[in-house]
PDB file of C-alpha atoms in Angstrom:
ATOM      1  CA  UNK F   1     146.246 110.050  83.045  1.00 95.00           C
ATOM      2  CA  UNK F   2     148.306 107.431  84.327  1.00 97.00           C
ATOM      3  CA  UNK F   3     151.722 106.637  82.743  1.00 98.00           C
ATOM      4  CA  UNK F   4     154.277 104.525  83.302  1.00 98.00           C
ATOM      5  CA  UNK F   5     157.422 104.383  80.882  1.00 98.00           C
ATOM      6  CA  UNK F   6     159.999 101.332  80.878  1.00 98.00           C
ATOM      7  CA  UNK F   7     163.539 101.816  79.430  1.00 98.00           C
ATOM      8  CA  UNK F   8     166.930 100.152  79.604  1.00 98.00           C
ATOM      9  CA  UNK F   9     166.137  97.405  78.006  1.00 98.00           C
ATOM     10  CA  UNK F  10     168.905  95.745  75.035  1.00 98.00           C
ATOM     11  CA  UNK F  11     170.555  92.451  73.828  1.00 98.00           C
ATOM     12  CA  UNK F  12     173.471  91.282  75.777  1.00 98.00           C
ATOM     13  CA  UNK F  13     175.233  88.291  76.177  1.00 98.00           C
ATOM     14  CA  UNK F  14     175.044  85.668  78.916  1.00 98.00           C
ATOM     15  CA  UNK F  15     176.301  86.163  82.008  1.00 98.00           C
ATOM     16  CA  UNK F  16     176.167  90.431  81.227  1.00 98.00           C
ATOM     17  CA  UNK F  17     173.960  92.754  83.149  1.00 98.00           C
ATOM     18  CA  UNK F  18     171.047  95.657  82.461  1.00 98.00           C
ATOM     19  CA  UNK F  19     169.752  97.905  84.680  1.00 98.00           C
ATOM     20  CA  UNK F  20     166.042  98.281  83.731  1.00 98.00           C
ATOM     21  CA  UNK F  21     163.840 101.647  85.023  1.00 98.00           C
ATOM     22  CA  UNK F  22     160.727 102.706  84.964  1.00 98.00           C
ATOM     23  CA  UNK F  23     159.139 105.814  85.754  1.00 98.00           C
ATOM     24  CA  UNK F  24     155.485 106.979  86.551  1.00 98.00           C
ATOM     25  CA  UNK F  25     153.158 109.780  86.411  1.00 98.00           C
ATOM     26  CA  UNK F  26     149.688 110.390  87.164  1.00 97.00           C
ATOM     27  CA  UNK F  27     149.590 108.993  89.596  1.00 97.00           C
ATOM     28  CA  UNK F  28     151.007 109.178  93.785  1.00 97.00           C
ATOM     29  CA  UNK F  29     153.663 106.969  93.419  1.00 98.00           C
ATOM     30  CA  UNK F  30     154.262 106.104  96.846  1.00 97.00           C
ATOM     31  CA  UNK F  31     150.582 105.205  97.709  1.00 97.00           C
ATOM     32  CA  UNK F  32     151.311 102.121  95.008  1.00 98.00           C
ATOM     33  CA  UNK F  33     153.345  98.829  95.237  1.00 98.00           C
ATOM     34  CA  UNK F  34     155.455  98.696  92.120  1.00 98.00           C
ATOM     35  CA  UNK F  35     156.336  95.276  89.873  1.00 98.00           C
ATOM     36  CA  UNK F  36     157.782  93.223  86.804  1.00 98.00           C
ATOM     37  CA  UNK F  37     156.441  91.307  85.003  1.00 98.00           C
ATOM     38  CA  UNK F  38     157.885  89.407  81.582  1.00 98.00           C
ATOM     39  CA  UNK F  39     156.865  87.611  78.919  1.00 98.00           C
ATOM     40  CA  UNK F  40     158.610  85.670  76.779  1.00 97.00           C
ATOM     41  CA  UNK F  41     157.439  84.425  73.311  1.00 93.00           C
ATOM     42  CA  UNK F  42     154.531  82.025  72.776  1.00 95.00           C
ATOM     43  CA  UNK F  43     154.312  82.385  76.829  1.00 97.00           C
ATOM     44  CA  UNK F  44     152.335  83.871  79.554  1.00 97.00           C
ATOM     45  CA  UNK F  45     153.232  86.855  80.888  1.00 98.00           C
ATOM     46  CA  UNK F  46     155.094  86.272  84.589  1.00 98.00           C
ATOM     47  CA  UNK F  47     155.832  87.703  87.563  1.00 98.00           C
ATOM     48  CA  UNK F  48     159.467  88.357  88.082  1.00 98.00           C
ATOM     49  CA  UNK F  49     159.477  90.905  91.379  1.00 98.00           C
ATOM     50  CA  UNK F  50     157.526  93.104  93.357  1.00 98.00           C
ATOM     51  CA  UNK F  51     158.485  95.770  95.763  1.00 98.00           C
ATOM     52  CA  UNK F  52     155.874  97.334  98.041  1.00 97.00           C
ATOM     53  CA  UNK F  53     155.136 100.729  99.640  1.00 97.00           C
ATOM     54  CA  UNK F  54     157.116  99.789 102.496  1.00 96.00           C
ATOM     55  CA  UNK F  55     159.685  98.450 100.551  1.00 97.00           C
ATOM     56  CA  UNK F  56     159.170  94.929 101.088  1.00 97.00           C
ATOM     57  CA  UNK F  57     160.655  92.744  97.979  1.00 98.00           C
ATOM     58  CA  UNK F  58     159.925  89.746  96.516  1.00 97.00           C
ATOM     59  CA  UNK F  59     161.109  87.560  93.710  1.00 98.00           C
ATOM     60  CA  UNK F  60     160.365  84.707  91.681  1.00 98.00           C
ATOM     61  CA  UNK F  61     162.117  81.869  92.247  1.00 98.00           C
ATOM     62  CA  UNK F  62     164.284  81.885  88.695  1.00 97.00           C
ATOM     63  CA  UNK F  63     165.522  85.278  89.207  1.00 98.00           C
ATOM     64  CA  UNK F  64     166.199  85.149  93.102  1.00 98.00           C
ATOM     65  CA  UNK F  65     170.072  85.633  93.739  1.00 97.00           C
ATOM     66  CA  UNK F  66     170.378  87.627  90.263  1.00 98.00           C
ATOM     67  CA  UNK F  67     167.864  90.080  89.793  1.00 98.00           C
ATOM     68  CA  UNK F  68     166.953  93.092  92.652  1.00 98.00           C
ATOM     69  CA  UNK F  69     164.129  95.758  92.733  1.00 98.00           C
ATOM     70  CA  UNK F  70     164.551  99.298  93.926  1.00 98.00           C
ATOM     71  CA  UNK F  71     162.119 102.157  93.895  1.00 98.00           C
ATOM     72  CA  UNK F  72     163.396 105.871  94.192  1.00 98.00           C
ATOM     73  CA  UNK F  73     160.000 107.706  95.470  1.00 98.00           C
ATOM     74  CA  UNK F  74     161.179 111.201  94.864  1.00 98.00           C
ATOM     75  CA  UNK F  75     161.885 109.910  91.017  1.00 98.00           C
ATOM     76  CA  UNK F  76     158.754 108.518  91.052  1.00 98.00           C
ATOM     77  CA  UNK F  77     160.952 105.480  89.566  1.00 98.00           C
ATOM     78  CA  UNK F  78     161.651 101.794  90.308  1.00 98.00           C
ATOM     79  CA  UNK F  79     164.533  99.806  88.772  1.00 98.00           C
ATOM     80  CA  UNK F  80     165.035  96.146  88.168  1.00 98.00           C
ATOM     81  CA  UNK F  81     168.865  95.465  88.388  1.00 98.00           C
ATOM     82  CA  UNK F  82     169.426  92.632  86.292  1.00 98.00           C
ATOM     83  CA  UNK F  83     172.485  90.219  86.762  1.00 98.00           C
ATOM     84  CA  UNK F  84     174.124  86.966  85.398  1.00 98.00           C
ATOM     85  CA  UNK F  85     171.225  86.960  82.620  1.00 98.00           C
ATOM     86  CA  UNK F  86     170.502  83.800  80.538  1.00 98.00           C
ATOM     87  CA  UNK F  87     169.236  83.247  77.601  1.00 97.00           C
ATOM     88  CA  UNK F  88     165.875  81.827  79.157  1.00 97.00           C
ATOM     89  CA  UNK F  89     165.524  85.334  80.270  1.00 98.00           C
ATOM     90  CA  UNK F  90     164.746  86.904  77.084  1.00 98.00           C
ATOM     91  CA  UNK F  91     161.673  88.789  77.127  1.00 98.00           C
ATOM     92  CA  UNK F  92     159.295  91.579  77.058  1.00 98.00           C
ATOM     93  CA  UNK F  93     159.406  93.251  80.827  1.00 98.00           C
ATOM     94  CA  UNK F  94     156.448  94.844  81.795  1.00 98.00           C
ATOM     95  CA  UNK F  95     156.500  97.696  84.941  1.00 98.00           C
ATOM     96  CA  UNK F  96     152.975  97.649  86.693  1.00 98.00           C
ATOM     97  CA  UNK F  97     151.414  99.643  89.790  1.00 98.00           C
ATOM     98  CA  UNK F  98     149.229  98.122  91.627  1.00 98.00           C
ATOM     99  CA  UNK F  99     147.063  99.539  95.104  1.00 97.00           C
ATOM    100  CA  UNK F 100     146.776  96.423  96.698  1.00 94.00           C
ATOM    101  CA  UNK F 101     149.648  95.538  98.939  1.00 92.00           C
ATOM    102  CA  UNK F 102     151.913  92.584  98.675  1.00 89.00           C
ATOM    103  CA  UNK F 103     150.405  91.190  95.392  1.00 92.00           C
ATOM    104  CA  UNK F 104     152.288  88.902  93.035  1.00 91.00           C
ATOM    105  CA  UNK F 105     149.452  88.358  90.672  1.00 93.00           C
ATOM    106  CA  UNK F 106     148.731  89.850  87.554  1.00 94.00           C
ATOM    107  CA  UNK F 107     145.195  90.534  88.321  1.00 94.00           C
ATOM    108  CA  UNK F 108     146.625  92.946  90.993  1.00 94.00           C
ATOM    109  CA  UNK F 109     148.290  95.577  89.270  1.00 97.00           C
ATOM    110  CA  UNK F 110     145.873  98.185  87.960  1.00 97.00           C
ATOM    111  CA  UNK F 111     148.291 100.044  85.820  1.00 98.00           C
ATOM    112  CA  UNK F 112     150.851  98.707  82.889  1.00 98.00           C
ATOM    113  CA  UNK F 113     153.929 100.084  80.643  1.00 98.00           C
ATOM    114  CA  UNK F 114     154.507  99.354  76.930  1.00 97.00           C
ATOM    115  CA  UNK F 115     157.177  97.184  77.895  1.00 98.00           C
ATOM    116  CA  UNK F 116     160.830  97.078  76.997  1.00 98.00           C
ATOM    117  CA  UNK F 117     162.775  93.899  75.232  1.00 98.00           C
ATOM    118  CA  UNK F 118     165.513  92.250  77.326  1.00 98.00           C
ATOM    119  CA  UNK F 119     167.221  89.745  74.325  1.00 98.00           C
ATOM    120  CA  UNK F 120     169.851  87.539  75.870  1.00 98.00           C
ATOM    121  CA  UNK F 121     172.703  85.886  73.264  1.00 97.00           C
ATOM    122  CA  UNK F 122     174.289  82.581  74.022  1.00 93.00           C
TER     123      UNK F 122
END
């Protein structure tokens, strides 16, 4: 059975910093790209970043500069550094797995966690 668990998720003020994780099992991590995803309330659920197999990143444009993906294969864990947040990033952030290489869609990722909130103060 295929799990992944989010955590490091919190409220913060703008302009602060949290270092999000999330770690998988059931899975052979390394055979999977790894992303985030958010959603915020009354909206769709978006991508935010994506790292693959090989380790190739990629961001969305409203987080490029502040946020960065990392994946730690013998922790079976990737991380979403978070910096100079804003209140338009509050949301729910998603981790996904996904065995098709390089995707950004949601449609992609084959596997989900519960999520963890990210609430951003003015």
């Amino acid at each position: 059975q295929v799990q992944l668990v989010e955590s490091g998720g919190g409220l913060v003020q703008a302009g602060g910093s949290l270092r999000l994780s999330c770690t998988a099992s059931g899975l052979t991590f390394t055979n999977y790209d790894m992303g985030w995803f958010r959603q915020a309330p009354g909206k769709e659920r978006e991508f935010v970043a994506t790292i693959t197999r090989t380790r190739i990143t990629n961001y969305a444009d409203s987080v490029k500069g502040r946020f960065s993906i990392s994946r730690a294969n013998a922790r079976n864990t990737v991380y979403l550094q978070t910096n100079n947040l804003q209140p338009e990033d509050t949301a729910v952030y998603y981790c996904a797995a996904s065995r098709t290489y390089g995707s950004v869609e949601l449609n992609g990722y084959d596997y989900w966690g519960q999520g963890t909130q990210v609430t951003v103060s003015s």
